[in-house]
């Protein structure tokens, strides 16, 4: 790299705090801005009050501050075309944008597109068909050919609520009617119905420039709100990396059967791609199947993935933007990282915000406190969302990492705070 970089990072969650934490360690960083950021990202750069969906405002800021590299944290600006908007505007088309253009973002923005992509490129995934209200009868017939439970997915983005798994044909048929009726607006006018895959889930993260790729540390996340994996799904209550059941044999299969055909498929379909791909996988008897693609990093997965990457992230991102990812040697720490998410009581349902937060200054060694849903009131931290903190711990075993995470959890106090006390416990038997 010849010059230091001015970087703008879009987003405001724990993922962005973890990205900011890592970017700020780079000797190649001139100045980091985060829009809009949170009190955590503020420790590593300057927060700027710009909505990531206001593309013109983002562009004007990039011109004003001579930004060299734009990192898009969440999917929505990508699905809505922020990268395309930069690529087609000569004032800003020299800026590296990390995150795909609209076409590539369809891998996350449309389940039907993603499934057709996988079918076309022979990537293992659940058997499926796509229906609309006009083919309701055919949808019911297709359901009859499947064994319960039934998996129904709204085609478009539905704030993480677009996947419904039900046990009876009647519930499936009612859900279909709700989806077609516009439960998630246009996002659910098309529905993917697919075979239920039985196994254990994990996620693999890839950074690609469209030709080369780096496979980042994998992670297992804990989606259910309740102890013992009970209750409703959340954005994520905790995560662990590495994943003990992701053996080198399994990860080789992921690379050969999924990562390579995905990158090759994008290329052969003429879809440029510069950015992260988050591949949600089901391990079915030792074989990987794709559950979903996301075109961004995961949250809270980023909060364990970034701490395990030893390589300079800015160097990786700059190489990615310049199509030189093959020149980067990725180094990963052998340590285990774990994250325990502290949420506002009631989440993912209704919960109260704006609670005063007390943080003990004695944060345990190796631990990192990532802010998700916090804000400042008179300079003091308060809660401002469902997921409030991601408490990352590191250690030489899952147990050590978890002890570190939970010691950090014990440093945080706010009214009605809640967290799962069993993150990673199911994995302890693997050693
Ligand atoms: P998605 O939004 O596609 O990640 O789906 C949300 C969750 O639903 C996944 O994390 C899985 O736990 C579950 N899921 C989705 N598709 C399937 C499937 N075909 N078989 C079993 N579980 C699934
Ligand atoms: N933790 C799941 C996600 O970021 O989508």
Short mmCIF file of C-alpha atoms and ligand atoms in Angstrom, two decimals:
data_model
loop_
_atom_site.label_atom_id
_atom_site.label_comp_id
_atom_site.label_asym_id
_atom_site.label_seq_id
_atom_site.Cartn_x
_atom_site.Cartn_y
_atom_site.Cartn_z
CA UNK A 1 0.00 0.00 0.00
CA UNK A 2 1.44 3.38 -0.99
CA UNK A 3 -0.59 5.74 1.14
CA UNK A 4 -2.54 5.77 4.33
CA UNK A 5 -6.31 5.50 3.94
CA UNK A 6 -9.30 7.52 5.06
CA UNK A 7 -12.05 5.06 5.84
CA UNK A 8 -15.80 5.44 6.26
CA UNK A 9 -17.62 2.55 7.93
CA UNK A 10 -21.42 2.41 7.69
CA UNK A 11 -23.55 0.97 10.48
CA UNK A 12 -24.15 1.24 14.20
CA UNK A 13 -24.09 -2.18 15.85
CA UNK A 14 -21.71 -4.57 17.55
CA UNK A 15 -20.51 -5.73 14.14
CA UNK A 16 -19.44 -2.19 13.30
CA UNK A 17 -17.76 -1.76 16.67
CA UNK A 18 -15.74 -4.93 16.02
CA UNK A 19 -14.84 -3.78 12.50
CA UNK A 20 -13.85 -0.33 13.81
CA UNK A 21 -11.77 -1.93 16.59
CA UNK A 22 -9.88 -4.00 14.01
CA UNK A 23 -9.49 -1.26 11.36
CA UNK A 24 -8.16 1.15 14.00
CA UNK A 25 -5.24 -1.23 14.66
CA UNK A 26 -3.95 -0.80 11.11
CA UNK A 27 -0.80 1.23 10.53
CA UNK A 28 -2.35 2.14 7.17
CA UNK A 29 -5.24 4.02 8.73
CA UNK A 30 -5.16 7.79 8.34
CA UNK A 31 -8.61 8.50 9.78
CA UNK A 32 -11.66 6.36 10.52
CA UNK A 33 -15.21 7.71 10.42
CA UNK A 34 -18.29 5.71 11.35
CA UNK A 35 -21.80 6.65 10.20
CA UNK A 36 -23.74 6.74 12.39
CA UNK A 37 -21.72 4.54 14.78
CA UNK A 38 -22.34 4.12 18.49
CA UNK A 39 -20.50 4.98 21.74
CA UNK A 40 -18.26 1.94 21.15
CA UNK A 41 -17.14 2.88 17.64
CA UNK A 42 -16.37 6.36 18.98
CA UNK A 43 -13.41 4.85 20.87
CA UNK A 44 -11.76 4.05 17.53
CA UNK A 45 -12.77 6.87 15.21
CA UNK A 46 -15.13 9.75 14.70
CA UNK A 47 -18.86 9.12 14.56
CA UNK A 48 -20.74 11.14 11.98
CA UNK A 49 -24.45 11.58 11.97
CA UNK A 50 -25.32 10.34 8.48
CA UNK A 51 -27.96 7.76 7.61
CA UNK A 52 -26.31 4.96 5.57
CA UNK A 53 -29.40 4.88 3.35
CA UNK A 54 -28.98 8.55 2.35
CA UNK A 55 -26.59 7.76 -0.49
CA UNK A 56 -26.18 11.37 -1.59
CA UNK A 57 -25.21 12.43 1.93
CA UNK A 58 -22.75 9.53 2.20
CA UNK A 59 -21.19 10.51 -1.13
CA UNK A 60 -20.94 14.19 -0.20
CA UNK A 61 -19.16 13.21 3.03
CA UNK A 62 -16.76 10.93 1.14
CA UNK A 63 -15.86 13.77 -1.23
CA UNK A 64 -15.46 16.27 1.60
CA UNK A 65 -13.19 14.02 3.68
CA UNK A 66 -11.29 12.41 0.79
CA UNK A 67 -12.42 8.94 1.77
CA UNK A 68 -10.48 6.13 0.08
CA UNK A 69 -12.40 3.14 1.34
CA UNK A 70 -16.07 2.63 2.25
CA UNK A 71 -16.99 -0.40 4.34
CA UNK A 72 -20.70 -1.20 4.33
CA UNK A 73 -21.62 -3.04 7.54
CA UNK A 74 -25.33 -3.89 7.12
CA UNK A 75 -27.07 -5.40 4.09
CA UNK A 76 -29.78 -2.82 3.50
CA UNK A 77 -27.65 -0.14 1.79
CA UNK A 78 -26.13 -2.88 -0.40
CA UNK A 79 -29.47 -4.38 -1.39
CA UNK A 80 -30.67 -0.83 -2.14
CA UNK A 81 -27.65 -0.21 -4.37
CA UNK A 82 -25.12 1.95 -2.53
CA UNK A 83 -22.22 0.31 -4.35
CA UNK A 84 -23.90 0.85 -7.74
CA UNK A 85 -24.52 4.46 -6.79
CA UNK A 86 -20.78 4.93 -6.11
CA UNK A 87 -19.69 2.97 -9.19
CA UNK A 88 -21.77 5.08 -11.55
CA UNK A 89 -20.83 8.48 -10.10
CA UNK A 90 -17.49 9.75 -11.39
CA UNK A 91 -16.99 11.93 -8.33
CA UNK A 92 -16.70 8.83 -6.13
CA UNK A 93 -16.09 5.85 -8.40
CA UNK A 94 -12.40 5.78 -7.40
CA UNK A 95 -13.41 4.87 -3.83
CA UNK A 96 -13.14 1.21 -2.86
CA UNK A 97 -16.52 -0.06 -1.68
CA UNK A 98 -16.51 -3.19 0.46
CA UNK A 99 -19.84 -4.88 -0.18
CA UNK A 100 -21.36 -6.07 -3.46
CA UNK A 101 -23.41 -4.17 -6.00
CA UNK A 102 -27.17 -4.76 -6.15
CA UNK A 103 -26.91 -7.83 -8.34
CA UNK A 104 -24.55 -9.63 -5.95
CA UNK A 105 -26.54 -8.42 -2.95
CA UNK A 106 -29.49 -10.41 -4.33
CA UNK A 107 -27.80 -13.45 -2.77
CA UNK A 108 -29.19 -12.08 0.49
CA UNK A 109 -31.97 -9.84 -0.87
CA UNK A 110 -33.87 -12.62 -2.60
CA UNK A 111 -34.09 -16.19 -1.31
CA UNK A 112 -35.43 -17.29 -4.70
CA UNK A 113 -32.41 -15.76 -6.45
CA UNK A 114 -30.04 -17.43 -3.98
CA UNK A 115 -31.70 -20.83 -4.37
CA UNK A 116 -31.69 -20.60 -8.18
CA UNK A 117 -28.01 -19.56 -8.03
CA UNK A 118 -27.16 -22.61 -5.91
CA UNK A 119 -29.18 -24.94 -8.13
CA UNK A 120 -27.47 -23.54 -11.23
CA UNK A 121 -23.99 -24.03 -9.78
CA UNK A 122 -24.50 -27.38 -8.07
CA UNK A 123 -24.08 -26.00 -4.55
CA UNK A 124 -25.60 -28.29 -1.90
CA UNK A 125 -28.75 -26.84 -0.36
CA UNK A 126 -32.23 -27.99 0.64
CA UNK A 127 -34.56 -29.07 -2.17
CA UNK A 128 -37.03 -26.21 -2.90
CA UNK A 129 -39.63 -24.52 -5.06
CA UNK A 130 -40.82 -20.91 -5.24
CA UNK A 131 -44.46 -19.82 -5.34
CA UNK A 132 -46.65 -16.72 -5.54
CA UNK A 133 -50.31 -16.12 -4.79
CA UNK A 134 -51.10 -17.13 -8.37
CA UNK A 135 -49.60 -20.57 -7.69
CA UNK A 136 -51.06 -21.12 -4.20
CA UNK A 137 -52.60 -24.48 -5.22
CA UNK A 138 -49.29 -25.73 -6.62
CA UNK A 139 -47.61 -24.57 -3.37
CA UNK A 140 -50.01 -26.72 -1.36
CA UNK A 141 -49.36 -29.66 -3.65
CA UNK A 142 -45.61 -29.19 -3.18
CA UNK A 143 -46.08 -29.12 0.60
CA UNK A 144 -47.85 -32.50 0.30
CA UNK A 145 -44.69 -33.96 -1.22
CA UNK A 146 -42.58 -32.87 1.79
CA UNK A 147 -42.32 -34.34 5.24
CA UNK A 148 -42.88 -31.99 8.20
CA UNK A 149 -41.49 -29.76 9.59
CA UNK A 150 -42.11 -27.33 6.73
CA UNK A 151 -39.75 -24.45 6.01
CA UNK A 152 -41.30 -21.32 4.46
CA UNK A 153 -39.20 -18.31 3.54
CA UNK A 154 -40.35 -14.89 2.42
CA UNK A 155 -38.33 -14.09 -0.69
CA UNK A 156 -37.18 -10.60 0.32
CA UNK A 157 -35.65 -8.93 3.38
CA UNK A 158 -37.99 -9.22 6.34
CA UNK A 159 -35.85 -8.00 9.24
CA UNK A 160 -34.82 -11.56 10.14
CA UNK A 161 -38.44 -12.67 10.61
CA UNK A 162 -39.11 -14.03 7.15
CA UNK A 163 -38.36 -17.70 7.89
CA UNK A 164 -41.12 -19.76 9.46
CA UNK A 165 -40.81 -23.43 10.39
CA UNK A 166 -44.06 -25.21 11.26
CA UNK A 167 -44.98 -28.77 12.08
CA UNK A 168 -48.33 -29.22 10.37
CA UNK A 169 -49.63 -28.86 6.86
CA UNK A 170 -52.47 -26.61 8.12
CA UNK A 171 -50.06 -24.18 9.81
CA UNK A 172 -47.94 -24.15 6.65
CA UNK A 173 -50.95 -23.34 4.54
CA UNK A 174 -52.05 -20.53 6.91
CA UNK A 175 -48.54 -19.07 6.91
CA UNK A 176 -48.48 -19.14 3.13
CA UNK A 177 -51.77 -17.22 3.00
CA UNK A 178 -50.33 -14.62 5.43
CA UNK A 179 -47.14 -14.29 3.41
CA UNK A 180 -48.96 -13.94 0.08
CA UNK A 181 -51.37 -11.53 1.76
CA UNK A 182 -48.41 -9.18 2.31
CA UNK A 183 -47.37 -9.89 5.92
CA UNK A 184 -43.94 -8.53 5.00
CA UNK A 185 -45.18 -6.34 2.15
CA UNK A 186 -43.59 -7.15 -1.19
CA UNK A 187 -40.88 -9.20 0.56
CA UNK A 188 -43.35 -12.05 1.11
CA UNK A 189 -45.36 -11.97 -2.14
CA UNK A 190 -42.96 -14.68 -3.32
CA UNK A 191 -42.25 -17.60 -0.99
CA UNK A 192 -39.60 -20.30 -1.08
CA UNK A 193 -40.76 -23.62 0.36
CA UNK A 194 -37.94 -26.00 1.15
CA UNK A 195 -37.05 -29.33 2.63
CA UNK A 196 -36.14 -29.30 6.34
CA UNK A 197 -32.50 -30.12 6.97
CA UNK A 198 -31.65 -31.82 10.21
CA UNK A 199 -28.20 -31.16 11.61
CA UNK A 200 -26.09 -28.64 13.44
CA UNK A 201 -25.57 -25.10 12.14
CA UNK A 202 -22.45 -23.03 11.75
CA UNK A 203 -21.37 -20.12 9.61
CA UNK A 204 -18.38 -19.59 7.38
CA UNK A 205 -17.20 -16.15 6.32
CA UNK A 206 -15.43 -15.35 3.10
CA UNK A 207 -13.81 -12.18 1.80
CA UNK A 208 -13.66 -12.14 -2.00
CA UNK A 209 -12.62 -9.80 -4.79
CA UNK A 210 -14.62 -11.88 -7.26
CA UNK A 211 -11.64 -14.04 -8.24
CA UNK A 212 -9.67 -14.93 -5.14
CA UNK A 213 -11.02 -15.46 -1.69
CA UNK A 214 -9.94 -15.75 1.91
CA UNK A 215 -11.83 -18.04 4.26
CA UNK A 216 -12.12 -16.25 7.60
CA UNK A 217 -12.65 -18.04 10.94
CA UNK A 218 -15.93 -19.95 11.18
CA UNK A 219 -18.40 -19.43 14.03
CA UNK A 220 -21.38 -21.03 15.67
CA UNK A 221 -24.07 -18.69 16.89
CA UNK A 222 -26.87 -19.11 19.40
CA UNK A 223 -30.02 -17.71 17.85
CA UNK A 224 -32.71 -18.57 20.39
CA UNK A 225 -33.33 -16.20 23.26
CA UNK A 226 -33.79 -18.88 25.93
CA UNK A 227 -31.40 -21.08 27.82
CA UNK A 228 -31.16 -24.54 26.21
CA UNK A 229 -31.98 -23.10 22.76
CA UNK A 230 -35.59 -22.35 23.59
CA UNK A 231 -37.94 -19.47 22.78
CA UNK A 232 -38.02 -17.17 19.77
CA UNK A 233 -35.17 -16.47 17.40
CA UNK A 234 -33.10 -13.34 17.93
CA UNK A 235 -30.35 -11.62 15.97
CA UNK A 236 -27.93 -13.74 18.02
CA UNK A 237 -27.36 -14.27 21.75
CA UNK A 238 -23.80 -15.47 21.56
CA UNK A 239 -21.18 -17.05 19.37
CA UNK A 240 -18.03 -19.17 19.45
CA UNK A 241 -15.06 -19.50 17.11
CA UNK A 242 -13.48 -21.89 16.18
CA UNK A 243 -16.24 -24.48 16.05
CA UNK A 244 -14.99 -27.87 17.27
CA UNK A 245 -17.19 -29.92 14.96
CA UNK A 246 -15.88 -27.97 11.94
CA UNK A 247 -13.02 -30.41 11.40
CA UNK A 248 -10.48 -29.83 8.66
CA UNK A 249 -12.21 -32.54 6.65
CA UNK A 250 -15.54 -30.73 6.98
CA UNK A 251 -14.00 -27.33 6.19
CA UNK A 252 -12.35 -28.82 3.09
CA UNK A 253 -15.78 -29.91 1.91
CA UNK A 254 -17.08 -26.38 2.55
CA UNK A 255 -14.29 -24.93 0.47
CA UNK A 256 -14.57 -27.40 -2.41
CA UNK A 257 -18.35 -27.86 -2.55
CA UNK A 258 -19.50 -24.41 -1.52
CA UNK A 259 -16.92 -21.59 -1.48
CA UNK A 260 -15.25 -22.37 -4.81
CA UNK A 261 -18.50 -22.96 -6.74
CA UNK A 262 -19.98 -19.80 -5.20
CA UNK A 263 -17.08 -17.59 -6.33
CA UNK A 264 -16.91 -19.34 -9.67
CA UNK A 265 -20.70 -19.08 -10.05
CA UNK A 266 -20.67 -15.35 -9.46
CA UNK A 267 -17.94 -14.97 -12.03
CA UNK A 268 -19.60 -17.13 -14.65
CA UNK A 269 -22.91 -15.32 -14.12
CA UNK A 270 -21.07 -12.03 -14.72
CA UNK A 271 -21.74 -10.74 -11.19
CA UNK A 272 -18.87 -8.63 -9.82
CA UNK A 273 -18.34 -9.07 -6.09
CA UNK A 274 -16.06 -7.26 -3.70
CA UNK A 275 -16.83 -7.92 -0.08
CA UNK A 276 -17.83 -10.41 2.55
CA UNK A 277 -20.00 -13.46 2.04
CA UNK A 278 -21.49 -14.99 5.17
CA UNK A 279 -22.52 -18.55 4.44
CA UNK A 280 -25.01 -20.07 6.88
CA UNK A 281 -24.49 -23.83 6.82
CA UNK A 282 -26.11 -26.95 8.14
CA UNK A 283 -23.78 -29.83 8.91
CA UNK A 284 -25.89 -32.85 7.94
CA UNK A 285 -24.01 -36.02 8.92
CA UNK A 286 -20.67 -34.42 8.12
CA UNK A 287 -21.78 -32.82 4.86
CA UNK A 288 -22.32 -29.06 4.45
CA UNK A 289 -25.53 -27.60 3.00
CA UNK A 290 -26.15 -23.89 2.49
CA UNK A 291 -29.05 -22.53 4.53
CA UNK A 292 -28.55 -18.95 3.43
CA UNK A 293 -26.12 -16.41 2.06
CA UNK A 294 -25.64 -12.97 3.56
CA UNK A 295 -23.65 -10.30 1.77
CA UNK A 296 -22.09 -8.84 4.92
CA UNK A 297 -20.52 -10.03 8.13
CA UNK A 298 -22.72 -11.44 10.91
CA UNK A 299 -23.58 -9.85 14.20
CA UNK A 300 -22.48 -11.09 16.78
CA UNK A 301 -20.21 -13.35 14.68
CA UNK A 302 -17.93 -10.44 13.72
CA UNK A 303 -17.22 -9.95 17.40
CA UNK A 304 -15.42 -13.33 17.49
CA UNK A 305 -14.14 -13.41 13.91
CA UNK A 306 -12.26 -10.07 14.02
CA UNK A 307 -10.41 -10.83 17.27
CA UNK A 308 -9.11 -14.07 15.72
CA UNK A 309 -7.73 -12.43 12.57
CA UNK A 310 -4.07 -11.50 12.99
CA UNK A 311 -3.63 -10.02 9.51
CA UNK A 312 -4.14 -6.30 9.04
CA UNK A 313 -7.79 -5.85 8.03
CA UNK A 314 -7.18 -2.65 6.06
CA UNK A 315 -4.53 -4.41 4.03
CA UNK A 316 -7.05 -7.18 3.31
CA UNK A 317 -9.80 -4.74 2.34
CA UNK A 318 -7.54 -2.61 0.15
CA UNK A 319 -6.27 -5.73 -1.63
CA UNK A 320 -9.87 -6.88 -2.05
CA UNK A 321 -10.86 -3.58 -3.65
CA UNK A 322 -7.90 -3.72 -6.03
CA UNK A 323 -8.48 -7.34 -7.06
CA UNK A 324 -5.29 -8.49 -5.33
CA UNK A 325 -6.63 -10.65 -2.56
CA UNK A 326 -4.46 -13.51 -3.81
CA UNK A 327 -1.44 -11.54 -2.54
CA UNK A 328 -2.68 -11.52 1.07
CA UNK A 329 -1.63 -14.19 3.50
CA UNK A 330 -4.31 -14.63 6.11
CA UNK A 331 -3.13 -15.42 9.62
CA UNK A 332 -5.61 -16.66 12.17
CA UNK A 333 -5.09 -16.93 15.91
CA UNK A 334 -5.37 -20.44 17.35
CA UNK A 335 -7.13 -19.02 20.37
CA UNK A 336 -10.84 -19.48 20.98
CA UNK A 337 -13.05 -16.41 21.04
CA UNK A 338 -16.54 -16.33 22.52
CA UNK A 339 -19.19 -13.66 22.71
CA UNK A 340 -22.07 -13.43 25.14
CA UNK A 341 -24.69 -10.87 24.15
CA UNK A 342 -26.39 -8.83 26.87
CA UNK A 343 -29.89 -7.80 25.86
CA UNK A 344 -32.69 -5.67 27.25
CA UNK A 345 -35.21 -7.84 29.13
CA UNK A 346 -38.14 -8.67 26.83
CA UNK A 347 -36.08 -8.75 23.63
CA UNK A 348 -36.82 -9.97 20.91
CA UNK A 349 -40.33 -8.86 21.89
CA UNK A 350 -41.03 -5.48 23.45
CA UNK A 351 -38.45 -4.05 25.85
CA UNK A 352 -37.66 -0.76 27.51
CA UNK A 353 -34.86 1.52 26.38
CA UNK A 354 -32.83 4.37 27.88
CA UNK A 355 -31.73 2.55 31.04
CA UNK A 356 -28.62 3.84 32.76
CA UNK A 357 -25.65 1.53 32.32
CA UNK A 358 -22.86 1.03 34.83
CA UNK A 359 -19.60 -0.48 33.57
CA UNK A 360 -16.91 -1.60 36.04
CA UNK A 361 -13.57 -0.31 35.00
CA UNK A 362 -11.85 -3.60 35.81
CA UNK A 363 -12.48 -5.31 32.47
CA UNK A 364 -10.83 -8.76 32.54
CA UNK A 365 -7.64 -9.30 30.55
CA UNK A 366 -8.28 -10.52 27.00
CA UNK A 367 -11.90 -9.42 27.10
CA UNK A 368 -13.35 -6.86 24.69
CA UNK A 369 -16.59 -5.02 25.31
CA UNK A 370 -18.36 -4.33 22.03
CA UNK A 371 -21.28 -1.91 22.07
CA UNK A 372 -24.41 -2.83 20.10
CA UNK A 373 -27.44 -0.90 21.32
CA UNK A 374 -26.05 1.87 23.49
CA UNK A 375 -26.24 5.66 23.34
CA UNK A 376 -24.93 8.53 25.43
CA UNK A 377 -27.06 10.79 27.64
CA UNK A 378 -25.16 13.66 29.23
CA UNK A 379 -21.99 11.75 28.37
CA UNK A 380 -23.12 8.61 30.23
CA UNK A 381 -24.03 5.30 28.55
CA UNK A 382 -27.67 4.23 28.32
CA UNK A 383 -29.38 1.35 26.53
CA UNK A 384 -30.87 2.12 23.14
CA UNK A 385 -31.70 -1.25 21.62
CA UNK A 386 -32.53 -4.91 22.17
CA UNK A 387 -29.00 -6.21 21.92
CA UNK A 388 -26.94 -3.88 24.10
CA UNK A 389 -23.43 -5.35 24.42
CA UNK A 390 -21.43 -8.19 22.95
CA UNK A 391 -18.99 -9.43 25.60
CA UNK A 392 -16.07 -11.08 23.82
CA UNK A 393 -13.65 -13.29 25.69
CA UNK A 394 -10.50 -15.02 24.49
CA UNK A 395 -8.61 -18.02 25.78
CA UNK A 396 -6.78 -21.19 24.95
CA UNK A 397 -9.95 -23.29 25.18
CA UNK A 398 -13.70 -22.75 24.93
CA UNK A 399 -13.86 -22.84 28.71
CA UNK A 400 -11.18 -20.17 29.12
CA UNK A 401 -12.80 -17.93 26.51
CA UNK A 402 -16.22 -18.34 28.10
CA UNK A 403 -14.85 -17.58 31.57
CA UNK A 404 -13.39 -14.41 30.15
CA UNK A 405 -16.71 -13.46 28.43
CA UNK A 406 -18.75 -14.11 31.56
CA UNK A 407 -16.31 -12.17 33.77
CA UNK A 408 -16.90 -9.27 31.42
CA UNK A 409 -20.68 -9.77 31.61
CA UNK A 410 -20.30 -9.41 35.37
CA UNK A 411 -18.82 -5.94 34.88
CA UNK A 412 -22.04 -4.59 33.33
CA UNK A 413 -25.17 -3.52 35.17
CA UNK A 414 -28.48 -2.12 33.92
CA UNK A 415 -32.07 -2.61 34.90
CA UNK A 416 -33.69 -5.77 33.44
CA UNK A 417 -30.55 -6.89 31.63
CA UNK A 418 -30.62 -10.47 30.37
CA UNK A 419 -28.14 -12.90 28.83
CA UNK A 420 -27.89 -16.63 28.23
CA UNK A 421 -25.69 -18.41 30.75
CA UNK A 422 -25.19 -21.46 28.54
CA UNK A 423 -23.40 -20.07 25.47
CA UNK A 424 -20.93 -22.65 24.16
CA UNK A 425 -21.78 -25.22 26.84
CA UNK A 426 -22.96 -27.73 24.20
CA UNK A 427 -19.52 -27.57 22.59
CA UNK A 428 -17.51 -28.43 25.70
CA UNK A 429 -18.03 -32.16 25.08
CA UNK A 430 -16.20 -31.95 21.79
CA UNK A 431 -12.85 -31.75 23.57
P1 LIG B 1 -32.37 -18.04 7.42
O1 LIG B 1 -32.95 -16.69 7.65
O2 LIG B 1 -32.49 -18.55 6.02
O3 LIG B 1 -30.99 -18.18 8.02
O4 LIG B 1 -33.22 -19.02 8.34
C1 LIG B 1 -33.34 -18.81 9.71
C2 LIG B 1 -33.13 -20.10 10.44
O5 LIG B 1 -34.11 -21.04 10.06
C3 LIG B 1 -31.81 -20.77 10.11
O6 LIG B 1 -30.77 -20.24 10.86
C4 LIG B 1 -32.11 -22.19 10.49
O7 LIG B 1 -32.03 -22.37 11.90
C5 LIG B 1 -33.54 -22.35 10.09
N1 LIG B 1 -33.64 -22.92 8.75
C6 LIG B 1 -33.69 -22.26 7.58
N2 LIG B 1 -33.78 -23.12 6.55
C7 LIG B 1 -33.80 -24.36 7.08
C8 LIG B 1 -33.90 -25.67 6.52
N3 LIG B 1 -34.02 -25.88 5.22
N4 LIG B 1 -33.89 -26.71 7.37
C9 LIG B 1 -33.79 -26.52 8.70
N5 LIG B 1 -33.71 -25.32 9.29
C10 LIG B 1 -33.71 -24.24 8.50
N1 LIG B 2 -26.19 -13.40 13.56
C1 LIG B 2 -26.88 -13.53 12.36
C2 LIG B 2 -26.77 -12.43 11.41
O1 LIG B 2 -25.96 -11.52 11.52
O2 LIG B 2 -27.51 -12.46 10.43
#
